[in-house]
Coordinates of C-alpha atoms in Angstrom, one line a residue:
X30 CA 5.5 13.3 31.1
X31 CA 2.0 14.8 30.5
X32 CA -1.1 12.8 30.7
X33 CA -1.9 11.2 27.3
X34 CA -4.7 13.0 25.4
X35 CA -6.7 10.1 24.2
X36 CA -9.2 12.5 22.6
X37 CA -6.6 13.3 20.0
X38 CA -7.7 10.9 17.1
X39 CA -4.1 10.3 16.1
X40 CA -3.2 8.7 19.4
X41 CA -5.2 5.5 19.2
X42 CA -4.9 5.5 15.4
X43 CA -1.2 5.2 15.8
X44 CA -1.7 2.2 18.1
X45 CA -3.6 0.4 15.2
X46 CA -0.3 -0.1 13.4
X47 CA -1.7 -1.7 10.3
X48 CA -4.3 1.0 9.7
X49 CA -1.8 3.8 10.5
X50 CA 0.7 2.4 8.0
X51 CA -1.9 2.0 5.2
X52 CA -1.9 5.1 2.9
X53 CA -5.7 4.7 2.6
X54 CA -6.1 4.0 6.4
X55 CA -8.2 0.9 5.8
X56 CA -9.6 -0.4 9.2
X57 CA -7.8 -3.7 9.0
X58 CA -8.9 -5.4 12.3
X59 CA -12.5 -4.4 11.6
X60 CA -12.7 -6.4 8.4
X61 CA -10.6 -9.3 9.7
X62 CA -13.1 -9.8 12.5
X63 CA -15.9 -9.8 9.9
X64 CA -14.0 -12.5 8.0
X65 CA -13.8 -14.6 11.1
X66 CA -17.6 -14.3 11.4
X67 CA -18.1 -15.4 7.8
X68 CA -19.5 -11.9 6.9
X69 CA -17.5 -11.7 3.7
X70 CA -19.7 -9.1 1.9
X71 CA -19.6 -6.8 4.9
X72 CA -15.8 -7.2 5.1
X73 CA -15.5 -6.4 1.4
X74 CA -17.5 -3.2 1.7
X75 CA -15.4 -2.1 4.7
X76 CA -12.4 -2.4 2.3
X77 CA -14.2 -0.9 -0.7
X78 CA -15.0 2.3 1.1
X79 CA -11.3 3.0 1.8
X80 CA -9.1 1.1 -0.7
X81 CA -11.6 0.8 -3.6
X82 CA -10.0 -2.3 -5.1
X83 CA -10.1 -5.2 -2.5
X84 CA -9.8 -8.0 -5.1
X85 CA -7.0 -6.3 -7.0
X86 CA -5.1 -5.1 -3.9
X87 CA -5.6 -8.5 -2.2
X88 CA -3.3 -9.9 -5.0
X89 CA -1.0 -7.0 -5.7
X90 CA -0.7 -4.6 -2.8
X91 CA 2.8 -3.6 -1.6
X92 CA 1.5 -4.3 1.9
X93 CA 2.8 -1.4 4.0
X94 CA 0.5 -2.7 6.7
X95 CA 2.3 -6.0 7.2
X96 CA 5.7 -4.8 8.3
X97 CA 3.9 -2.6 10.8
X98 CA 1.8 -5.4 12.2
X99 CA 2.2 -5.9 15.9
X100 CA 1.9 -9.7 15.5
X101 CA 5.4 -9.8 14.1
X102 CA 6.8 -8.0 17.1
X103 CA 5.1 -10.0 19.8
X104 CA 6.2 -13.3 18.1
X105 CA 9.9 -12.4 18.3
X106 CA 10.4 -14.2 21.6
X107 CA 8.6 -17.5 20.6
X108 CA 8.9 -18.0 16.9
X109 CA 12.0 -18.7 14.8
X110 CA 10.6 -16.6 11.9
X111 CA 8.1 -14.1 13.4
X112 CA 5.6 -13.0 10.8
X113 CA 2.7 -10.6 10.6
X114 CA -0.9 -11.4 10.0
X115 CA -1.4 -12.2 6.3
X116 CA -3.5 -9.0 5.9
X117 CA -3.2 -8.7 2.1
X118 CA -4.3 -12.3 1.5
X119 CA -7.2 -11.9 3.9
X120 CA -8.2 -8.8 1.9
X121 CA -8.5 -11.1 -1.1
X122 CA -10.7 -13.5 0.9
X123 CA -13.3 -10.7 1.2
X124 CA -13.4 -10.5 -2.6
X125 CA -13.3 -14.2 -3.3
X126 CA -16.1 -15.1 -0.9
X127 CA -18.4 -12.1 -1.0
X128 CA -21.9 -12.3 -2.4
X129 CA -23.4 -9.9 -4.9
X130 CA -22.5 -6.4 -3.6
X131 CA -23.9 -4.3 -6.5
X132 CA -26.9 -3.3 -4.4
X133 CA -24.7 -2.0 -1.7
X134 CA -22.9 0.5 -3.9
X135 CA -23.6 4.2 -3.6
X136 CA -26.7 5.6 -5.2
X137 CA -26.0 8.4 -7.7
X138 CA -27.5 11.7 -6.7
X139 CA -29.0 14.3 -9.0
X140 CA -26.5 16.1 -11.3
X141 CA -25.0 19.3 -9.9
X142 CA -24.0 20.8 -13.3
X143 CA -20.2 20.4 -12.6
X144 CA -18.0 18.6 -15.1
X145 CA -14.8 16.8 -14.1
X146 CA -12.2 15.4 -16.5
X147 CA -9.8 12.6 -15.4
X148 CA -6.8 11.9 -17.5
X149 CA -5.8 8.3 -17.3
X150 CA -7.9 5.4 -16.0
X151 CA -5.6 4.1 -13.3
X152 CA -6.4 3.7 -9.6
X153 CA -6.0 7.4 -8.8
X154 CA -8.5 8.6 -11.4
X155 CA -10.9 5.8 -10.7
X156 CA -10.9 6.7 -7.0
X157 CA -11.6 10.3 -7.8
X158 CA -14.5 9.2 -10.1
X159 CA -15.8 6.8 -7.4
X160 CA -15.9 9.6 -4.8
X161 CA -17.3 12.4 -6.9
X162 CA -19.8 10.6 -9.2
X163 CA -22.3 9.8 -6.4
X164 CA -22.3 13.5 -5.4
X165 CA -23.8 14.5 -8.8
X166 CA -20.6 15.4 -10.6
X167 CA -20.4 14.6 -14.3
X168 CA -17.1 12.7 -14.5
X169 CA -15.4 11.7 -17.7
X170 CA -12.3 9.5 -17.7
X171 CA -10.0 9.6 -20.7
X172 CA -7.5 6.8 -21.5
X173 CA -5.5 5.7 -24.5
X174 CA -6.3 2.0 -23.9
X175 CA -9.6 0.3 -24.6
X176 CA -10.3 -0.8 -21.0
X177 CA -10.1 0.9 -17.6
X178 CA -7.5 0.0 -15.0
X179 CA -4.3 1.8 -16.2
X180 CA -1.1 0.0 -15.3
X181 CA -3.2 -2.5 -13.2
X182 CA -4.4 -3.8 -16.6
X183 CA -1.3 -3.1 -18.8
X184 CA 1.6 -4.0 -16.6
X185 CA 0.6 -6.5 -13.9
X186 CA 0.8 -10.0 -15.4
X187 CA -2.3 -12.1 -15.6
X188 CA -0.7 -14.8 -13.5
X189 CA -0.8 -12.3 -10.6
X190 CA -4.0 -10.5 -11.4
X191 CA -6.7 -12.0 -13.6
X192 CA -8.4 -9.7 -16.1
X193 CA -11.8 -10.7 -14.7
X194 CA -10.9 -9.2 -11.3
X195 CA -9.9 -5.9 -12.9
X196 CA -13.1 -5.8 -15.0
X197 CA -15.3 -6.4 -12.0
X198 CA -13.8 -3.8 -9.7
X199 CA -13.4 -1.1 -12.3
X200 CA -17.0 -1.9 -13.4
X201 CA -18.4 -1.0 -10.0
X202 CA -17.0 2.5 -10.5
X203 CA -18.0 2.9 -14.2
X204 CA -21.6 1.7 -13.2
X205 CA -21.9 4.9 -11.0
X206 CA -22.6 6.8 -14.2
X207 CA -18.9 7.6 -14.9
X208 CA -18.3 8.2 -18.6
X209 CA -15.2 6.2 -19.9
X210 CA -13.6 7.4 -23.1
X211 CA -11.4 4.4 -23.9
X212 CA -9.0 4.6 -26.8
X213 CA -8.8 8.4 -26.5
X214 CA -5.4 9.6 -25.4
X215 CA -5.2 13.2 -24.3
X216 CA -2.3 14.8 -26.3
X217 CA -2.8 18.5 -25.4
X218 CA -3.6 20.0 -22.0
X219 CA -4.5 23.3 -23.7
X220 CA -7.1 21.5 -25.8
X221 CA -8.5 19.8 -22.8
X222 CA -8.7 23.0 -20.7
X223 CA -10.5 24.7 -23.7
X224 CA -13.4 22.2 -23.3
X225 CA -14.5 24.1 -20.2
X226 CA -14.3 21.4 -17.5
X227 CA -14.8 22.8 -14.0
X228 CA -11.9 20.7 -12.7
X229 CA -9.3 18.4 -14.3
X230 CA -7.6 15.5 -12.5
X231 CA -4.3 14.1 -14.0
X232 CA -3.8 10.5 -13.0
X233 CA -1.8 9.3 -16.0
X234 CA 0.9 7.5 -14.0
X235 CA 4.6 7.4 -14.7
X236 CA 4.5 6.0 -18.2
X237 CA 8.1 6.1 -19.2
X238 CA 10.7 3.4 -18.2
X239 CA 14.3 4.4 -17.7
X240 CA 16.8 3.2 -20.3
X241 CA 20.4 2.3 -20.0
X242 CA 22.7 4.0 -22.5
X243 CA 25.6 1.6 -22.5
X244 CA 28.0 0.6 -25.3
X245 CA 26.1 -1.7 -27.7
X246 CA 22.6 -0.4 -26.8
X247 CA 21.8 1.0 -30.3
X248 CA 23.4 -1.8 -32.2
X249 CA 21.5 -4.5 -30.4
X250 CA 18.3 -2.5 -29.9
X251 CA 15.9 -5.1 -31.4
X252 CA 16.6 -7.5 -28.5
X253 CA 16.7 -4.9 -25.7
X254 CA 13.4 -3.9 -24.2
X255 CA 12.1 -1.4 -21.6
X256 CA 10.5 -3.4 -18.9
X257 CA 7.1 -1.7 -18.5
X258 CA 6.7 -1.4 -22.3
X259 CA 7.5 -5.1 -22.7
X260 CA 5.0 -6.0 -20.0
X261 CA 2.3 -4.0 -21.8
X262 CA 3.1 -5.7 -25.0
X263 CA 2.7 -9.1 -23.3
X264 CA -0.6 -7.9 -21.8
X265 CA -2.0 -6.9 -25.2
X266 CA -0.8 -10.2 -26.8
X267 CA 1.7 -8.4 -29.0
X268 CA 4.6 -10.4 -27.4
X269 CA 3.9 -14.1 -27.1
X270 CA 7.4 -15.6 -26.8
X271 CA 10.9 -14.7 -25.7
X272 CA 14.5 -15.9 -26.2
X273 CA 15.7 -18.9 -24.2
X274 CA 18.4 -16.8 -22.3
X275 CA 17.0 -13.7 -20.7
X276 CA 18.7 -11.1 -18.5
X277 CA 16.5 -8.8 -16.5
X278 CA 18.2 -5.6 -15.2
X279 CA 16.7 -4.0 -12.1
X280 CA 15.7 -4.8 -8.5
X281 CA 12.1 -3.6 -8.3
X282 CA 8.7 -5.2 -8.6
X283 CA 8.6 -4.5 -12.3
X284 CA 11.8 -6.6 -12.7
X285 CA 10.2 -9.4 -10.8
X286 CA 7.1 -9.3 -13.1
X287 CA 9.4 -9.2 -16.1
X288 CA 11.5 -12.3 -15.1
X289 CA 8.5 -14.3 -14.1
X290 CA 6.7 -13.4 -17.4
X291 CA 9.8 -14.3 -19.4
X292 CA 9.9 -17.7 -17.7
X293 CA 6.3 -18.4 -18.9
X294 CA 6.9 -17.2 -22.4
X295 CA 9.7 -19.7 -23.1
X296 CA 12.7 -18.4 -21.2
X297 CA 14.6 -21.4 -19.8
X298 CA 17.7 -19.5 -18.5
X299 CA 16.2 -16.3 -16.9
X300 CA 18.2 -14.3 -14.4
X301 CA 17.8 -11.0 -12.6
X302 CA 21.0 -8.9 -12.2
X303 CA 21.1 -5.9 -9.9
X304 CA 23.8 -3.4 -9.0
X305 CA 22.8 -3.2 -5.3
X306 CA 22.8 -5.8 -2.5
X307 CA 20.0 -8.3 -2.3
X308 CA 18.5 -6.7 0.8
X309 CA 18.6 -3.2 -0.8
X310 CA 16.5 -4.3 -3.7
X311 CA 13.2 -2.3 -4.0
X312 CA 11.2 -5.3 -4.8
X313 CA 8.9 -6.5 -2.1
X314 CA 10.3 -9.5 -0.2
X315 CA 7.5 -11.8 -1.3
X316 CA 8.1 -10.8 -4.9
X317 CA 11.7 -11.8 -4.7
X318 CA 10.7 -15.0 -3.0
X319 CA 8.2 -15.9 -5.7
X320 CA 10.8 -15.3 -8.4
X321 CA 13.4 -17.5 -6.7
X322 CA 10.7 -20.1 -6.0
X323 CA 10.2 -20.4 -9.7
X324 CA 13.9 -21.1 -10.2
X325 CA 15.0 -17.6 -11.2
X326 CA 18.4 -16.6 -9.7
X327 CA 19.1 -13.0 -8.5
X328 CA 22.7 -11.9 -8.9
X329 CA 23.7 -8.8 -6.9
X330 CA 26.5 -6.3 -6.9
X331 CA 26.9 -6.5 -10.7
X332 CA 27.1 -3.1 -12.4
X333 CA 26.2 -3.3 -16.1
X334 CA 29.0 -2.2 -18.5
X335 CA 28.1 -3.1 -22.0
X336 CA 25.7 -5.0 -24.3
X337 CA 27.8 -7.4 -26.3
X338 CA 26.8 -8.1 -29.9
X339 CA 28.0 -9.6 -33.1
X340 CA 27.0 -7.5 -36.1
X341 CA 24.0 -6.2 -34.2
X342 CA 23.0 -9.6 -32.9
X343 CA 22.9 -9.5 -29.1
X344 CA 25.1 -12.2 -27.5
X345 CA 25.4 -11.2 -23.9
X346 CA 26.3 -8.5 -21.3
X347 CA 29.4 -7.6 -19.3
X348 CA 29.3 -6.5 -15.7
X349 CA 31.7 -4.9 -13.3
X350 CA 31.8 -6.7 -9.9
X351 CA 31.4 -4.3 -7.0
X352 CA 31.1 -4.4 -3.2
X353 CA 29.4 -2.0 -0.7
X354 CA 31.5 0.2 1.5
X355 CA 30.0 2.5 4.2
X356 CA 31.5 5.7 5.6
X357 CA 31.2 6.9 9.2
X358 CA 27.7 8.3 8.5
X359 CA 26.5 5.0 7.2
X360 CA 26.3 6.2 3.6
X361 CA 26.9 3.5 1.1
X362 CA 29.0 3.6 -2.1
X363 CA 29.8 0.8 -4.5
X364 CA 33.5 0.2 -5.2
X365 CA 35.1 -2.2 -7.7
X366 CA 36.3 -5.5 -6.2
X367 CA 39.1 -5.7 -8.7
X368 CA 37.9 -9.1 -10.1
X369 CA 37.6 -9.6 -13.8
X370 CA 34.4 -8.4 -15.4
X371 CA 31.6 -11.0 -15.5
X372 CA 30.1 -12.0 -18.9
X373 CA 26.6 -13.6 -19.3
X374 CA 25.3 -14.9 -22.5
X375 CA 21.7 -13.9 -23.4
X376 CA 19.3 -13.6 -26.3
X377 CA 17.2 -10.8 -24.9
X378 CA 17.5 -8.1 -22.1
X379 CA 14.6 -6.5 -20.2
X380 CA 15.5 -3.2 -18.7
X381 CA 13.6 -2.5 -15.5
X382 CA 15.8 0.0 -13.7
X383 CA 13.0 2.5 -12.8
X384 CA 10.2 4.7 -14.1
X385 CA 9.9 8.4 -14.6
X386 CA 7.1 10.9 -15.3
X387 CA 6.6 12.0 -18.8
X388 CA 4.2 14.8 -19.7
X389 CA 4.9 15.5 -23.3
X390 CA 1.2 16.4 -23.8
X391 CA 1.3 19.2 -21.3
X392 CA 2.4 22.4 -22.9
X393 CA 4.8 24.3 -20.7
X394 CA 3.0 27.6 -21.3
X395 CA -0.5 26.4 -20.1
X396 CA 0.0 27.7 -16.6
X397 CA 1.3 24.5 -14.9
X398 CA 4.7 24.7 -13.2
X399 CA 7.1 21.8 -13.0
X400 CA 10.1 21.2 -10.8
X401 CA 13.7 20.3 -11.9
X402 CA 12.7 16.6 -11.9
X403 CA 9.9 17.2 -14.3
X404 CA 7.2 16.7 -11.6
X405 CA 4.3 19.1 -11.3
X406 CA 4.5 21.7 -8.5
X407 CA 1.7 20.7 -6.1
X408 CA 0.4 21.5 -2.7
X409 CA 1.4 18.3 -0.9
X410 CA -1.9 17.7 0.9
X411 CA -4.5 19.0 -1.5
X412 CA -2.7 17.9 -4.8
X413 CA -3.7 21.2 -6.3
X414 CA -1.4 22.5 -9.1
X415 CA -0.4 26.0 -10.0
X416 CA -3.5 26.1 -12.2
X417 CA -6.1 26.1 -9.4
X418 CA -8.7 23.8 -11.1
X419 CA -6.1 21.2 -12.1
X420 CA -5.1 18.5 -9.6
X421 CA -2.7 15.5 -9.9
X422 CA -2.5 12.2 -8.1
X423 CA -0.9 8.7 -8.2
X424 CA 2.4 8.3 -9.9
X425 CA 1.8 11.5 -11.9
X426 CA 2.0 13.5 -8.7
X427 CA 5.2 12.7 -6.8
X428 CA 6.6 9.9 -8.9
X429 CA 6.2 6.1 -9.0
X430 CA 4.7 4.5 -5.8
X431 CA 2.0 1.8 -5.8
X432 CA -1.7 1.2 -6.1
X433 CA -2.7 1.9 -2.5
X434 CA -0.8 5.2 -2.5
X435 CA -2.6 6.2 -5.7
X436 CA -5.9 5.3 -4.1
X437 CA -5.1 7.5 -1.1
X438 CA -4.1 10.4 -3.5
X439 CA -7.4 10.0 -5.3
X440 CA -9.4 10.3 -2.1
X441 CA -7.5 13.5 -1.1
X442 CA -7.8 15.0 -4.5
X443 CA -11.5 14.3 -4.6
X444 CA -11.9 16.2 -1.3
X445 CA -10.0 19.1 -2.8
X446 CA -12.0 19.2 -6.0
X447 CA -15.3 19.1 -4.1
X448 CA -14.1 21.9 -1.7
X449 CA -12.7 23.9 -4.6
X450 CA -16.0 23.7 -6.5
X451 CA -17.8 24.9 -3.4
X452 CA -15.6 27.9 -3.0
X453 CA -13.7 26.6 0.0
X454 CA -10.0 26.5 0.8
X455 CA -8.6 23.2 -0.6
X456 CA -5.6 23.4 1.9
X457 CA -8.0 22.8 4.8
X458 CA -8.2 19.0 5.3
X459 CA -11.3 17.7 7.0
X460 CA -10.7 15.8 10.3
X461 CA -11.6 12.1 10.4
X462 CA -14.6 10.8 12.3
X463 CA -13.5 8.7 15.4
X464 CA -15.4 6.6 17.9
X465 CA -14.5 4.8 21.1
X466 CA -17.0 2.2 22.2
X467 CA -16.8 -0.2 25.2
X468 CA -16.7 -3.8 24.2
X469 CA -17.9 -5.0 27.7
X470 CA -20.7 -7.5 27.6
X471 CA -20.5 -8.7 31.1
X472 CA -18.0 -8.8 34.0
X473 CA -15.5 -11.0 32.1
X474 CA -17.0 -11.0 28.6
X475 CA -16.2 -8.9 25.6
X476 CA -17.9 -8.5 22.2
X477 CA -14.8 -9.7 20.4
X478 CA -12.7 -12.9 20.7
X479 CA -9.8 -11.9 22.9
X480 CA -8.2 -15.3 23.1
X481 CA -4.7 -14.9 21.6
X482 CA -4.0 -17.5 18.9
X483 CA -0.6 -19.2 19.1
X484 CA -0.7 -20.2 15.4
X485 CA 2.1 -19.2 13.1
X486 CA 1.3 -17.6 9.7
X487 CA -0.5 -19.9 7.3
X488 CA 0.8 -20.4 3.8
X489 CA -1.3 -19.6 0.8
X490 CA -1.6 -22.5 -1.7
X491 CA -0.1 -22.2 -5.2
X492 CA -1.1 -23.8 -8.5
X493 CA 1.2 -26.7 -9.5
X494 CA 4.4 -25.4 -11.0
X495 CA 4.0 -27.3 -14.3
X496 CA 0.6 -25.8 -14.9
X497 CA 1.5 -22.3 -13.6
X498 CA 4.7 -22.0 -15.7
X499 CA 3.1 -23.3 -18.8
X500 CA 0.8 -20.3 -19.3
X501 CA 1.1 -16.5 -18.7
X502 CA -2.6 -16.5 -17.7
X503 CA -2.8 -19.1 -15.0
X504 CA -3.0 -17.5 -11.6
X505 CA -0.3 -18.7 -9.3
X506 CA -1.6 -17.9 -5.9
X507 CA -4.9 -19.7 -5.2
X508 CA -6.0 -17.8 -2.1
X509 CA -7.1 -19.1 1.3
X510 CA -10.1 -21.4 1.6
X511 CA -12.7 -20.4 4.2
X512 CA -11.2 -22.6 7.0
X513 CA -7.7 -21.3 6.6
X514 CA -8.9 -17.8 6.3
X515 CA -10.7 -18.2 9.7
X516 CA -7.5 -19.5 11.3
X517 CA -5.4 -16.8 9.9
X518 CA -7.9 -14.1 11.0
X519 CA -7.6 -15.5 14.5
X520 CA -4.0 -14.4 14.5
X521 CA -5.1 -10.7 14.5
X522 CA -4.5 -9.1 17.9
X523 CA -7.5 -6.7 17.6
X524 CA -5.2 -3.7 17.9
X525 CA -8.2 -1.4 17.4
X526 CA -9.7 -2.6 20.7
X527 CA -7.9 -0.2 23.0
X528 CA -7.0 -0.5 26.7
X529 CA -8.5 2.7 28.1
X530 CA -7.6 3.8 31.6
X531 CA -9.6 6.0 34.1
X532 CA -7.3 7.1 36.9
X533 CA -10.1 8.3 39.1
X534 CA -11.3 4.7 39.5
X535 CA -7.9 3.2 40.1
X536 CA -7.1 2.0 43.7
X537 CA -3.4 1.1 42.8
X538 CA -3.8 -2.6 43.7
X539 CA -1.4 -3.5 40.8
X540 CA -3.6 -6.4 39.8
X541 CA -3.3 -5.3 36.2
X542 CA 0.5 -5.3 36.5
X543 CA 0.6 -8.8 37.8
X544 CA -1.7 -10.3 35.2
X545 CA -0.3 -8.6 32.1
X546 CA 1.4 -11.3 30.0
X547 CA 3.7 -8.8 28.2
X548 CA 4.7 -6.6 31.2
X549 CA 3.2 -3.6 29.5
X550 CA 1.9 -1.8 32.6
X551 CA 3.9 0.0 35.3
X552 CA 2.9 2.2 38.2
X553 CA 5.8 4.5 39.0
X554 CA 7.0 8.0 39.7
X555 CA 6.7 10.4 36.7
X556 CA 9.7 11.6 34.9
X557 CA 11.2 12.6 31.6
X558 CA 10.4 10.2 28.8
X559 CA 13.9 8.8 28.1
X560 CA 14.5 7.8 31.7
X561 CA 10.9 6.8 32.3
X562 CA 11.1 4.3 29.4
X563 CA 14.1 2.7 31.0
X564 CA 12.5 2.1 34.4
X565 CA 9.3 0.5 33.3
X566 CA 8.7 -3.1 34.3
X567 CA 9.9 -4.0 30.8
X568 CA 12.0 -1.2 29.2
X569 CA 10.1 0.4 26.4
X570 CA 12.8 0.6 23.7
X571 CA 10.7 1.0 20.5
X572 CA 10.5 4.8 20.3
X573 CA 8.1 4.6 17.3
X574 CA 5.4 3.6 19.8
X575 CA 4.1 6.0 22.4
X576 CA 3.8 5.5 26.1
X577 CA 0.2 5.7 27.5
X578 CA 0.5 8.0 30.5
X579 CA -2.3 8.3 33.1
X580 CA -2.9 11.3 35.3
X581 CA -1.6 11.6 38.9
X582 CA -2.9 8.9 41.3
X583 CA -3.5 9.2 45.1
X584 CA 0.0 8.1 45.9
X585 CA 1.5 10.5 43.5
X586 CA 2.5 7.8 41.1
X587 CA 1.3 7.5 37.5
X588 CA 0.3 4.6 35.3
X589 CA 2.6 4.2 32.3
X590 CA 1.8 1.6 29.6
X591 CA 4.0 0.6 26.7
X592 CA 1.8 0.3 23.7
X593 CA 4.5 -1.5 21.7
X594 CA 3.8 -5.2 22.4
X595 CA 0.4 -5.1 24.0
X596 CA -1.7 -8.1 23.0
X597 CA -5.1 -6.3 23.5
X598 CA -6.1 -9.4 25.4
X599 CA -8.2 -7.5 27.9
X600 CA -6.8 -9.4 31.0
X601 CA -6.0 -6.1 32.7
X602 CA -9.7 -5.0 32.3
X603 CA -10.9 -8.4 33.4
X604 CA -8.7 -8.4 36.5
X605 CA -9.4 -4.8 37.6
X606 CA -11.8 -4.8 40.6
X607 CA -12.9 -1.2 40.0
X608 CA -13.3 -1.0 36.3
X609 CA -10.4 1.5 35.9
X610 CA -9.5 -0.4 32.7
X611 CA -11.9 -0.9 29.8
X612 CA -11.6 -2.4 26.3
X613 CA -12.9 0.1 23.9
X614 CA -13.0 -0.3 20.1
X615 CA -11.5 2.6 18.3
X616 CA -12.9 3.3 14.8
X617 CA -11.3 5.9 12.5
X618 CA -13.4 6.9 9.5
X619 CA -11.4 9.1 7.1
X620 CA -13.5 11.9 5.7
X621 CA -14.1 11.6 2.0
X622 CA -15.5 14.1 -0.5
X623 CA -19.0 15.3 0.2
X624 CA -20.9 17.4 2.8
X625 CA -18.8 16.1 5.7
X626 CA -15.7 17.4 4.1
X627 CA -17.0 20.9 3.4
X628 CA -17.2 24.0 5.5
X629 CA -20.9 24.4 6.2
X630 CA -20.6 28.2 6.8
X631 CA -19.4 28.8 3.2
X632 CA -21.8 29.0 0.3
X633 CA -21.2 27.2 -3.0
X634 CA -20.2 28.9 -6.2
X635 CA -23.2 29.8 -8.3

């Protein structure tokens, strides 16, 4: 194998599993250390720069960082139920305990004469506005609703996300001089383009829920509701009660929000019914757990067949029972079990079987091209459409995802818009800024706490069930207190503090090999990666994690380190008599819109 090029920013970024997995690349270990130090406002601002909505995401994020967290892997040998650091809930801590951060928000520069229109006031559009307004762009956000937030406001129930949190964090953006045109739904792209905006960003989400056209659907229509539309009606106060017996169809997070909302609006017999297996449901594991914790059963392998009614009055649903069978390639198909159809009585049905993009307001002859699925044809990295000055992001770009992905899209689209309006190629993506800094404070001292905590993941407290289930507006999760937040923060392994090896200083004494608690380090003959992985001190079987390969040593051997389960404890560096090992903090700063993202050799458009 070749010597590892640690100057490549992607190498150490990949070792910081949580940050690498986050679509917005939030520097997770950095803000967790700040929480442990009680520097909550600093931790909040570290979050705000990248993910824009720490308080909102600290309650609602899909948490792609947590399955990637190294803590879950290293606990496998000593914990019955290994769990990652509670990254999402620690993010909320930064919002709950911060001080007044308004004075730390960007200062708006002089206007540059360029006008940007954002369609929709969801997380993607708000991120575009947050990035571009301080640069002097005149940004206007249009939305059909009276308040900013998009589906964060209309579709996430208040028992998960209080309205005050949405108002606060959208307010930070609108206070940057962004013009918000609430209650103004854009119904014609041609008319919008005619207003002469220099760039248009479409972040209107995926506003249409999929329906189920089954026998009885039309006859019983008054008691059958599309999930996302029903949630919006609940949010606006148009729906304040529900039937006693409720069936929720679908296995995603929207279905979980529907069933839990129905439970609070008077449903005493609420059940979720899905056609797939429980493990295949798209809902986040914690969303399923929360629903079941509230007494809502989830029935799987039931394929809906018909809505049963009596003279238009919904009485129940019938389902075909199926099982999963897999072919030699592992592809699944659902086959009938042969058992009699199941029948469940119900008063109302909530259909939450998916969402799809709907652009009825975009005329198909305005210059924008769409694919066979009704999605806009875009350059995948720049988010530029077939109309050069029109960009898309969030669910409107590539279909329904989540808030943090929409934020990541917004950052990238803002870079593209800024480059486009400076006459530069939007397909060129600016490289991130990276930094490696030694954490050595003395012979055996580091500027971070490298003592690995043995604590298991701490549980977040909940409001009492009788109070939480009595109101749609009572927040269920209460968040960590400061003491618990500190203890949970101590579980972080500081994966951004990297073990950096200098082969010219190595005397091959193998002291680092002896002291490593995870058997990560091996000095051996070089070879091809597959066989080298097998003959390390502990075989490196996780192919998703790279091997750190040093250059040739005096004996002809090389140092090979498995990055997979390293604790970043620094014992190798403490033990090394020559300083061949060092602990260096790696900081990746993604380049956002502005001068750093531009090509300095190119002149702006007049």
